């Protein structure tokens, strides 16, 4: 889970710590908007009726979201100490 290897770059890497920051391309914003739409609408529709169904949706959707973010983060997802250029 490191360098993207010349693939798409949709998210900035965090300047400090591990992970990704804000999107840097429209595809990243679209992915984030879609993820938030799925999570929020699932929570509104299922939270009181069926918490188990809510978790059955949230867990795989979040896992897929995280995998895509890891694959499309500029410079890869790794621990950073704030010295890397091109981070957010």
CSV table of C-alpha atoms in Angstrom, one decimal:
chain,number,residue,atom,x,y,z
A,1,UNK,CA,0.0,0.0,0.0
A,2,UNK,CA,2.6,2.5,-1.1
A,3,UNK,CA,3.3,4.4,-4.2
A,4,UNK,CA,0.5,4.6,-6.8
A,5,UNK,CA,3.0,3.6,-9.6
A,6,UNK,CA,1.9,6.2,-12.1
A,7,UNK,CA,-1.8,5.5,-11.6
A,8,UNK,CA,-4.5,8.1,-11.1
A,9,UNK,CA,-4.0,10.7,-8.4
A,10,UNK,CA,-7.3,11.7,-6.8
A,11,UNK,CA,-6.3,12.6,-3.3
A,12,UNK,CA,-3.5,14.5,-1.6
A,13,UNK,CA,-1.3,12.7,1.0
A,14,UNK,CA,-1.4,14.0,4.5
A,15,UNK,CA,1.6,16.1,5.5
A,16,UNK,CA,1.9,14.6,9.0
A,17,UNK,CA,1.0,11.0,9.9
A,18,UNK,CA,-0.5,8.2,7.8
A,19,UNK,CA,-3.3,8.6,5.3
A,20,UNK,CA,-4.9,10.8,2.7
A,21,UNK,CA,-6.2,14.3,2.8
A,22,UNK,CA,-8.6,16.2,0.6
A,23,UNK,CA,-9.3,15.3,-3.0
A,24,UNK,CA,-7.2,16.9,-5.7
A,25,UNK,CA,-9.2,15.8,-8.7
A,26,UNK,CA,-12.9,15.8,-9.6
A,27,UNK,CA,-12.9,12.0,-9.4
A,28,UNK,CA,-11.9,12.2,-5.8
A,29,UNK,CA,-14.6,14.7,-5.0
A,30,UNK,CA,-17.1,12.5,-6.8
A,31,UNK,CA,-16.0,9.4,-4.9
A,32,UNK,CA,-16.2,11.3,-1.6
A,33,UNK,CA,-19.7,12.7,-2.4
A,34,UNK,CA,-20.9,9.2,-3.4
A,35,UNK,CA,-19.5,7.6,-0.3
A,36,UNK,CA,-21.1,10.3,2.0
A,37,UNK,CA,-24.4,9.9,0.1
A,38,UNK,CA,-24.5,6.2,0.6
A,39,UNK,CA,-23.5,6.4,4.3
A,40,UNK,CA,-25.9,9.2,5.2
A,41,UNK,CA,-28.9,7.8,3.3
A,42,UNK,CA,-28.3,4.4,4.8
A,43,UNK,CA,-28.1,5.9,8.2
A,44,UNK,CA,-31.4,7.8,7.7
A,45,UNK,CA,-33.2,4.8,6.3
A,46,UNK,CA,-31.9,2.0,8.5
A,47,UNK,CA,-30.6,3.3,11.8
A,48,UNK,CA,-33.7,2.9,13.8
A,49,UNK,CA,-35.2,0.0,11.9
A,50,UNK,CA,-32.3,-2.3,11.4
A,51,UNK,CA,-28.9,-1.5,12.9
A,52,UNK,CA,-27.5,-4.8,11.7
A,53,UNK,CA,-28.4,-4.0,8.1
A,54,UNK,CA,-26.9,-0.5,8.5
A,55,UNK,CA,-23.6,-2.1,9.5
A,56,UNK,CA,-23.9,-4.6,6.7
A,57,UNK,CA,-23.9,-1.7,4.3
A,58,UNK,CA,-21.4,0.7,6.0
A,59,UNK,CA,-18.6,-1.9,6.5
A,60,UNK,CA,-18.1,-3.0,2.9
A,61,UNK,CA,-18.8,0.5,1.4
A,62,UNK,CA,-16.1,1.9,3.8
A,63,UNK,CA,-13.6,-0.8,3.0
A,64,UNK,CA,-14.1,-0.2,-0.8
A,65,UNK,CA,-13.8,3.6,-0.3
A,66,UNK,CA,-10.5,3.1,1.7
A,67,UNK,CA,-9.0,0.8,-0.9
A,68,UNK,CA,-9.8,3.2,-3.7
A,69,UNK,CA,-8.3,6.2,-1.7
A,70,UNK,CA,-5.1,4.2,-0.9
A,71,UNK,CA,-4.7,3.3,-4.6
A,72,UNK,CA,-5.3,6.9,-5.8
A,73,UNK,CA,-3.4,9.0,-3.3
A,74,UNK,CA,-0.7,11.2,-4.7
A,75,UNK,CA,2.7,9.8,-3.6
A,76,UNK,CA,1.1,6.8,-1.9
A,77,UNK,CA,-0.2,6.3,1.6
A,78,UNK,CA,2.7,6.1,4.1
A,79,UNK,CA,3.9,7.7,7.3
A,80,UNK,CA,5.0,11.3,6.7
A,81,UNK,CA,6.9,13.7,8.9
A,82,UNK,CA,6.0,16.9,7.2
A,83,UNK,CA,9.0,17.2,4.9
A,84,UNK,CA,7.5,15.8,1.7
A,85,UNK,CA,6.5,18.3,-0.9
A,86,UNK,CA,3.2,18.0,-2.7
A,87,UNK,CA,1.3,17.0,0.4
A,88,UNK,CA,-1.6,18.8,2.0
